[in-house]
Structure formats: structure tokens, C-alpha cells
Amino acid sequence: MSRTHGGVYRTSGGRLLGRVAGMPVLLLKTTGRGSGRPRTATLTYFRDGGDLVVIGSFGGSDLPPAWWLNLQRDPRASVLIRGTTSRVTARAATAEEHDRLWPLVTETNPGYARYQRRTARPIPIVLLRPERE
């Protein structure tokens, strides 16, 4: 999704452009692994228990998305969902979780199956666990 999409989402408090392809949208703020600066990515997500689930597809590119590389360096991040910001800690789904979640991912958005066919790299499923206050 574009920076424009994220900007509209942010300024509207998530009232505008809050869904894409039937999926809700969040803004993920990470710390740049090289720059140390805040970086924001606009992503679709779904929930699995208490976790937010995002997919590192990057449109089926052979390169992983920068936000995922940033989270691998520093898993602490924040998300903005419909005007509310929460701190989260990220981790890759285990093999068992991936096997359980991938069918849900592709059922929710069949485009992810196409993206996986485009690339030899495994597309990561990333779990964002909200921190307890």
C-alpha cells in the first residue's frame, strides 16, 4: 500500500481506508535497522487470539519487506489501529503456527497464494503481540 494510503488512514483516525480487500488495516511503526529512524508501513492484518497477524509478502518479491527486516533487528514496534496506538512485540510464526495459519491467510486474501508462487523465499507470517499495560 502507498504512503498516501497510510497518510489518509492516519489523519482520518482509521475512518477512511480502514479496509483493503476486505481486511482491516493497521500502521506498523518500526525502527529502521540502519538509520535508527522511525519507519511506518501500512499493512492488512487479522487476529489470532490476542495476536495481530501480518504477512511479509512484499507482493511476491524475492526480497523481504523492509519492515520485516527492521523487526528482525528490533522486534519492538507500535501499531495504529482506528486511532489507537499500542506497543507490540513481533516474532515470526513457528513452523506449526505457519502451517495452521497459512490456510486462513490465503482464504482471507487469495492474493497471498499468488505471491508465494512468485517467489522462492518463504513468506513470513508475523505475529504482533500487544504489550500489557
Short mmCIF file of N, CA and C in Angstrom, two decimals, residues 1-132:
data_model
loop_
_atom_site.label_atom_id
_atom_site.label_comp_id
_atom_site.label_asym_id
_atom_site.label_seq_id
_atom_site.Cartn_x
_atom_site.Cartn_y
_atom_site.Cartn_z
N MET A 1 0.84 -1.17 0.00
CA MET A 1 0.00 0.00 0.00
C MET A 1 0.88 1.23 0.00
N SER A 2 0.33 2.31 -0.45
CA SER A 2 1.13 3.51 -0.64
C SER A 2 1.23 4.36 0.63
N ARG A 3 2.17 5.28 0.61
CA ARG A 3 2.29 6.24 1.71
C ARG A 3 1.05 7.11 1.80
N THR A 4 0.46 7.40 0.63
CA THR A 4 -0.77 8.19 0.62
C THR A 4 -1.86 7.47 1.39
N HIS A 5 -1.99 6.17 1.15
CA HIS A 5 -2.99 5.37 1.87
C HIS A 5 -2.76 5.50 3.37
N GLY A 6 -1.53 5.31 3.80
CA GLY A 6 -1.21 5.41 5.22
C GLY A 6 -1.48 6.79 5.78
N GLY A 7 -1.18 7.83 5.00
CA GLY A 7 -1.43 9.20 5.45
C GLY A 7 -2.91 9.48 5.64
N VAL A 8 -3.72 9.04 4.69
CA VAL A 8 -5.17 9.23 4.80
C VAL A 8 -5.70 8.44 6.00
N TYR A 9 -5.23 7.23 6.16
CA TYR A 9 -5.66 6.39 7.29
C TYR A 9 -5.31 7.08 8.61
N ARG A 10 -4.08 7.57 8.72
CA ARG A 10 -3.61 8.20 9.95
C ARG A 10 -4.41 9.46 10.27
N THR A 11 -4.55 10.35 9.29
CA THR A 11 -5.22 11.63 9.56
C THR A 11 -6.72 11.46 9.80
N SER A 12 -7.31 10.41 9.27
CA SER A 12 -8.75 10.17 9.50
C SER A 12 -9.00 9.33 10.75
N GLY A 13 -7.95 8.97 11.46
CA GLY A 13 -8.12 8.12 12.63
C GLY A 13 -8.60 6.73 12.27
N GLY A 14 -8.33 6.31 11.03
CA GLY A 14 -8.72 4.98 10.58
C GLY A 14 -10.14 4.90 10.06
N ARG A 15 -10.83 6.04 10.00
CA ARG A 15 -12.20 6.02 9.48
C ARG A 15 -12.22 5.87 7.96
N LEU A 16 -11.19 6.39 7.30
CA LEU A 16 -11.08 6.27 5.84
C LEU A 16 -9.99 5.27 5.50
N LEU A 17 -10.23 4.47 4.50
CA LEU A 17 -9.27 3.47 4.01
C LEU A 17 -8.89 2.48 5.11
N GLY A 18 -9.83 2.17 5.97
CA GLY A 18 -9.59 1.25 7.08
C GLY A 18 -9.67 -0.21 6.69
N ARG A 19 -10.05 -0.49 5.44
CA ARG A 19 -10.11 -1.87 4.95
C ARG A 19 -9.59 -1.91 3.51
N VAL A 20 -8.87 -2.97 3.20
CA VAL A 20 -8.37 -3.21 1.85
C VAL A 20 -8.63 -4.68 1.55
N ALA A 21 -9.23 -4.96 0.42
CA ALA A 21 -9.55 -6.34 0.03
C ALA A 21 -10.30 -7.07 1.15
N GLY A 22 -11.17 -6.33 1.84
CA GLY A 22 -11.97 -6.91 2.90
C GLY A 22 -11.25 -7.11 4.21
N MET A 23 -9.97 -6.72 4.28
CA MET A 23 -9.18 -6.91 5.50
C MET A 23 -8.95 -5.57 6.18
N PRO A 24 -8.94 -5.54 7.52
CA PRO A 24 -8.64 -4.30 8.23
C PRO A 24 -7.18 -3.90 8.04
N VAL A 25 -6.93 -2.62 8.24
CA VAL A 25 -5.61 -2.03 8.01
C VAL A 25 -5.04 -1.51 9.33
N LEU A 26 -3.73 -1.63 9.48
CA LEU A 26 -3.01 -1.00 10.59
C LEU A 26 -1.78 -0.30 10.05
N LEU A 27 -1.27 0.62 10.84
CA LEU A 27 0.02 1.24 10.55
C LEU A 27 1.01 0.66 11.54
N LEU A 28 2.09 0.10 11.03
CA LEU A 28 3.13 -0.51 11.84
C LEU A 28 4.34 0.42 11.85
N LYS A 29 4.74 0.86 13.04
CA LYS A 29 5.91 1.72 13.16
C LYS A 29 7.06 0.91 13.75
N THR A 30 8.14 0.81 12.97
CA THR A 30 9.34 0.09 13.37
C THR A 30 10.49 1.08 13.48
N THR A 31 11.64 0.59 13.93
CA THR A 31 12.86 1.38 13.95
C THR A 31 13.74 0.90 12.81
N GLY A 32 14.15 1.83 11.95
CA GLY A 32 15.00 1.47 10.82
C GLY A 32 16.28 0.80 11.29
N ARG A 33 16.59 -0.34 10.70
CA ARG A 33 17.73 -1.13 11.16
C ARG A 33 19.06 -0.45 10.86
N GLY A 34 19.12 0.39 9.85
CA GLY A 34 20.36 1.11 9.54
C GLY A 34 20.33 2.54 10.04
N SER A 35 19.20 3.20 9.86
CA SER A 35 19.09 4.62 10.19
C SER A 35 18.74 4.88 11.65
N GLY A 36 18.05 3.93 12.29
CA GLY A 36 17.55 4.17 13.64
C GLY A 36 16.34 5.09 13.68
N ARG A 37 15.86 5.48 12.52
CA ARG A 37 14.70 6.38 12.44
C ARG A 37 13.40 5.59 12.42
N PRO A 38 12.31 6.23 12.85
CA PRO A 38 11.01 5.57 12.77
C PRO A 38 10.61 5.33 11.31
N ARG A 39 10.08 4.15 11.05
CA ARG A 39 9.61 3.78 9.71
C ARG A 39 8.19 3.25 9.86
N THR A 40 7.30 3.65 8.97
CA THR A 40 5.90 3.24 9.05
C THR A 40 5.50 2.48 7.80
N ALA A 41 4.84 1.35 8.01
CA ALA A 41 4.31 0.54 6.91
C ALA A 41 2.81 0.39 7.12
N THR A 42 2.06 0.47 6.02
CA THR A 42 0.62 0.26 6.04
C THR A 42 0.37 -1.19 5.64
N LEU A 43 -0.28 -1.95 6.52
CA LEU A 43 -0.45 -3.38 6.30
C LEU A 43 -1.87 -3.82 6.62
N THR A 44 -2.32 -4.85 5.95
CA THR A 44 -3.56 -5.51 6.36
C THR A 44 -3.19 -6.52 7.45
N TYR A 45 -4.20 -6.89 8.23
CA TYR A 45 -3.94 -7.82 9.32
C TYR A 45 -5.20 -8.60 9.64
N PHE A 46 -5.03 -9.63 10.45
CA PHE A 46 -6.16 -10.29 11.09
C PHE A 46 -5.71 -10.70 12.48
N ARG A 47 -6.63 -11.16 13.27
CA ARG A 47 -6.32 -11.53 14.65
C ARG A 47 -6.28 -13.04 14.81
N ASP A 48 -5.36 -13.47 15.65
CA ASP A 48 -5.29 -14.88 16.05
C ASP A 48 -5.15 -14.87 17.57
N GLY A 49 -6.24 -15.14 18.26
CA GLY A 49 -6.23 -15.00 19.71
C GLY A 49 -5.93 -13.55 20.05
N GLY A 50 -4.94 -13.33 20.90
CA GLY A 50 -4.56 -11.97 21.27
C GLY A 50 -3.55 -11.32 20.35
N ASP A 51 -3.06 -12.05 19.36
CA ASP A 51 -2.03 -11.53 18.45
C ASP A 51 -2.64 -10.90 17.21
N LEU A 52 -1.94 -9.91 16.68
CA LEU A 52 -2.23 -9.36 15.36
C LEU A 52 -1.32 -10.10 14.39
N VAL A 53 -1.85 -10.49 13.24
CA VAL A 53 -1.09 -11.27 12.27
C VAL A 53 -0.92 -10.45 11.00
N VAL A 54 0.34 -10.24 10.60
CA VAL A 54 0.65 -9.54 9.35
C VAL A 54 1.52 -10.46 8.50
N ILE A 55 1.51 -10.21 7.20
CA ILE A 55 2.17 -11.10 6.26
C ILE A 55 3.28 -10.35 5.53
N GLY A 56 4.48 -10.92 5.52
CA GLY A 56 5.63 -10.29 4.87
C GLY A 56 5.77 -10.67 3.41
N SER A 57 4.72 -10.41 2.63
CA SER A 57 4.71 -10.87 1.24
C SER A 57 5.50 -9.97 0.30
N PHE A 58 5.45 -8.68 0.51
CA PHE A 58 6.08 -7.68 -0.37
C PHE A 58 5.69 -7.95 -1.83
N GLY A 59 4.40 -8.33 -2.01
CA GLY A 59 3.88 -8.54 -3.36
C GLY A 59 4.51 -9.72 -4.09
N GLY A 60 5.12 -10.63 -3.36
CA GLY A 60 5.76 -11.78 -4.00
C GLY A 60 7.18 -11.50 -4.47
N SER A 61 7.75 -10.38 -4.03
CA SER A 61 9.13 -10.06 -4.37
C SER A 61 10.08 -11.09 -3.78
N ASP A 62 11.23 -11.26 -4.42
CA ASP A 62 12.25 -12.14 -3.87
C ASP A 62 12.94 -11.52 -2.65
N LEU A 63 12.71 -10.24 -2.42
CA LEU A 63 13.27 -9.55 -1.26
C LEU A 63 12.20 -9.44 -0.18
N PRO A 64 12.58 -9.60 1.08
CA PRO A 64 11.60 -9.41 2.15
C PRO A 64 11.30 -7.92 2.33
N PRO A 65 10.14 -7.59 2.89
CA PRO A 65 9.83 -6.18 3.11
C PRO A 65 10.75 -5.57 4.17
N ALA A 66 11.05 -4.29 4.02
CA ALA A 66 11.94 -3.60 4.96
C ALA A 66 11.41 -3.66 6.38
N TRP A 67 10.09 -3.55 6.53
CA TRP A 67 9.54 -3.57 7.90
C TRP A 67 9.87 -4.89 8.61
N TRP A 68 9.89 -6.00 7.87
CA TRP A 68 10.22 -7.29 8.48
C TRP A 68 11.70 -7.35 8.85
N LEU A 69 12.55 -6.84 8.00
CA LEU A 69 13.98 -6.78 8.32
C LEU A 69 14.21 -5.91 9.56
N ASN A 70 13.48 -4.79 9.65
CA ASN A 70 13.58 -3.92 10.82
C ASN A 70 13.16 -4.67 12.09
N LEU A 71 12.06 -5.42 12.01
CA LEU A 71 11.58 -6.15 13.18
C LEU A 71 12.52 -7.28 13.58
N GLN A 72 13.22 -7.85 12.62
CA GLN A 72 14.19 -8.89 12.97
C GLN A 72 15.34 -8.29 13.77
N ARG A 73 15.69 -7.05 13.48
CA ARG A 73 16.75 -6.36 14.22
C ARG A 73 16.24 -5.92 15.59
N ASP A 74 15.02 -5.36 15.63
CA ASP A 74 14.42 -4.87 16.88
C ASP A 74 12.93 -5.20 16.84
N PRO A 75 12.50 -6.21 17.58
CA PRO A 75 11.11 -6.66 17.50
C PRO A 75 10.10 -5.74 18.18
N ARG A 76 10.58 -4.71 18.86
CA ARG A 76 9.65 -3.77 19.50
C ARG A 76 9.14 -2.78 18.46
N ALA A 77 7.82 -2.58 18.47
CA ALA A 77 7.21 -1.69 17.48
C ALA A 77 5.92 -1.14 18.08
N SER A 78 5.20 -0.37 17.27
CA SER A 78 3.87 0.07 17.67
C SER A 78 2.94 -0.04 16.47
N VAL A 79 1.66 -0.16 16.77
CA VAL A 79 0.65 -0.22 15.72
C VAL A 79 -0.40 0.85 16.00
N LEU A 80 -0.93 1.40 14.93
CA LEU A 80 -2.05 2.33 14.99
C LEU A 80 -3.22 1.64 14.32
N ILE A 81 -4.29 1.42 15.09
CA ILE A 81 -5.50 0.80 14.57
C ILE A 81 -6.67 1.69 14.94
N ARG A 82 -7.31 2.25 13.91
CA ARG A 82 -8.50 3.08 14.10
C ARG A 82 -8.31 4.13 15.19
N GLY A 83 -7.18 4.83 15.13
CA GLY A 83 -6.93 5.94 16.04
C GLY A 83 -6.29 5.58 17.36
N THR A 84 -6.09 4.29 17.64
CA THR A 84 -5.49 3.86 18.90
C THR A 84 -4.12 3.26 18.64
N THR A 85 -3.12 3.77 19.37
CA THR A 85 -1.75 3.27 19.24
C THR A 85 -1.46 2.30 20.37
N SER A 86 -0.85 1.17 20.03
CA SER A 86 -0.46 0.16 21.01
C SER A 86 0.96 -0.29 20.73
N ARG A 87 1.70 -0.58 21.79
CA ARG A 87 3.03 -1.17 21.63
C ARG A 87 2.87 -2.67 21.42
N VAL A 88 3.74 -3.21 20.56
CA VAL A 88 3.72 -4.64 20.26
C VAL A 88 5.14 -5.18 20.23
N THR A 89 5.24 -6.48 20.36
CA THR A 89 6.50 -7.19 20.15
C THR A 89 6.25 -8.21 19.05
N ALA A 90 7.15 -8.24 18.07
CA ALA A 90 6.96 -9.08 16.89
C ALA A 90 7.81 -10.35 16.97
N ARG A 91 7.27 -11.38 16.34
CA ARG A 91 8.04 -12.61 16.14
C ARG A 91 7.48 -13.34 14.94
N ALA A 92 8.34 -14.13 14.32
CA ALA A 92 7.88 -14.98 13.21
C ALA A 92 7.07 -16.13 13.78
N ALA A 93 6.06 -16.53 13.04
CA ALA A 93 5.28 -17.71 13.42
C ALA A 93 6.20 -18.92 13.40
N THR A 94 6.00 -19.82 14.35
CA THR A 94 6.73 -21.09 14.32
C THR A 94 6.26 -21.89 13.11
N ALA A 95 6.97 -22.96 12.79
CA ALA A 95 6.56 -23.81 11.66
C ALA A 95 5.14 -24.34 11.88
N GLU A 96 4.84 -24.74 13.09
CA GLU A 96 3.50 -25.26 13.39
C GLU A 96 2.44 -24.16 13.24
N GLU A 97 2.74 -22.97 13.75
CA GLU A 97 1.80 -21.85 13.60
C GLU A 97 1.61 -21.49 12.13
N HIS A 98 2.72 -21.48 11.39
CA HIS A 98 2.64 -21.16 9.97
C HIS A 98 1.73 -22.16 9.25
N ASP A 99 1.93 -23.44 9.53
CA ASP A 99 1.09 -24.47 8.90
C ASP A 99 -0.38 -24.30 9.25
N ARG A 100 -0.67 -23.87 10.45
CA ARG A 100 -2.05 -23.66 10.88
C ARG A 100 -2.64 -22.38 10.28
N LEU A 101 -1.83 -21.32 10.24
CA LEU A 101 -2.33 -20.01 9.82
C LEU A 101 -2.37 -19.80 8.31
N TRP A 102 -1.45 -20.44 7.56
CA TRP A 102 -1.37 -20.17 6.11
C TRP A 102 -2.70 -20.41 5.40
N PRO A 103 -3.43 -21.49 5.67
CA PRO A 103 -4.73 -21.65 5.02
C PRO A 103 -5.71 -20.51 5.35
N LEU A 104 -5.66 -19.99 6.57
CA LEU A 104 -6.51 -18.85 6.93
C LEU A 104 -6.08 -17.60 6.17
N VAL A 105 -4.77 -17.42 6.03
CA VAL A 105 -4.23 -16.27 5.30
C VAL A 105 -4.72 -16.29 3.86
N THR A 106 -4.59 -17.42 3.20
CA THR A 106 -4.95 -17.49 1.78
C THR A 106 -6.46 -17.52 1.57
N GLU A 107 -7.20 -17.97 2.57
CA GLU A 107 -8.66 -17.91 2.48
C GLU A 107 -9.13 -16.47 2.63
N THR A 108 -8.50 -15.74 3.54
CA THR A 108 -8.85 -14.34 3.77
C THR A 108 -8.48 -13.48 2.57
N ASN A 109 -7.31 -13.75 1.99
CA ASN A 109 -6.86 -13.00 0.82
C ASN A 109 -6.11 -13.95 -0.11
N PRO A 110 -6.79 -14.47 -1.16
CA PRO A 110 -6.15 -15.42 -2.08
C PRO A 110 -4.91 -14.86 -2.78
N GLY A 111 -4.73 -13.56 -2.78
CA GLY A 111 -3.55 -12.97 -3.39
C GLY A 111 -2.25 -13.46 -2.76
N TYR A 112 -2.29 -13.81 -1.49
CA TYR A 112 -1.08 -14.27 -0.83
C TYR A 112 -0.58 -15.59 -1.43
N ALA A 113 -1.48 -16.45 -1.85
CA ALA A 113 -1.05 -17.70 -2.50
C ALA A 113 -0.34 -17.38 -3.82
N ARG A 114 -0.85 -16.40 -4.56
CA ARG A 114 -0.18 -15.98 -5.81
C ARG A 114 1.20 -15.42 -5.50
N TYR A 115 1.29 -14.60 -4.45
CA TYR A 115 2.59 -14.04 -4.09
C TYR A 115 3.59 -15.14 -3.75
N GLN A 116 3.15 -16.17 -3.02
CA GLN A 116 4.06 -17.25 -2.65
C GLN A 116 4.55 -17.99 -3.89
N ARG A 117 3.68 -18.14 -4.89
CA ARG A 117 4.11 -18.82 -6.13
C ARG A 117 5.13 -18.00 -6.90
N ARG A 118 5.14 -16.69 -6.72
CA ARG A 118 6.08 -15.81 -7.44
C ARG A 118 7.50 -15.85 -6.90
N THR A 119 7.67 -16.30 -5.67
CA THR A 119 8.98 -16.19 -5.05
C THR A 119 9.42 -17.52 -4.44
N ALA A 120 10.72 -17.73 -4.40
CA ALA A 120 11.26 -18.94 -3.78
C ALA A 120 11.40 -18.77 -2.27
N ARG A 121 11.42 -17.52 -1.80
CA ARG A 121 11.57 -17.32 -0.35
C ARG A 121 10.26 -17.63 0.36
N PRO A 122 10.34 -18.21 1.53
CA PRO A 122 9.10 -18.42 2.29
C PRO A 122 8.56 -17.07 2.77
N ILE A 123 7.29 -16.86 2.57
CA ILE A 123 6.66 -15.61 3.01
C ILE A 123 6.38 -15.73 4.50
N PRO A 124 6.96 -14.83 5.30
CA PRO A 124 6.78 -14.95 6.74
C PRO A 124 5.39 -14.51 7.20
N ILE A 125 4.90 -15.23 8.17
CA ILE A 125 3.72 -14.81 8.93
C ILE A 125 4.28 -14.24 10.22
N VAL A 126 3.93 -13.00 10.50
CA VAL A 126 4.50 -12.29 11.65
C VAL A 126 3.40 -12.04 12.67
N LEU A 127 3.66 -12.44 13.90
CA LEU A 127 2.72 -12.24 15.00
C LEU A 127 3.16 -11.03 15.81
N LEU A 128 2.23 -10.12 16.00
CA LEU A 128 2.47 -8.92 16.79
C LEU A 128 1.69 -9.07 18.09
N ARG A 129 2.39 -9.20 19.18
CA ARG A 129 1.74 -9.38 20.48
C ARG A 129 1.68 -8.04 21.20
N PRO A 130 0.47 -7.55 21.47
CA PRO A 130 0.35 -6.29 22.22
C PRO A 130 0.95 -6.43 23.62
N GLU A 131 1.66 -5.38 24.04
CA GLU A 131 2.24 -5.37 25.38
C GLU A 131 1.15 -5.06 26.38
N ARG A 132 1.23 -5.66 27.53
CA ARG A 132 0.28 -5.40 28.61
C ARG A 132 0.67 -4.09 29.29
#
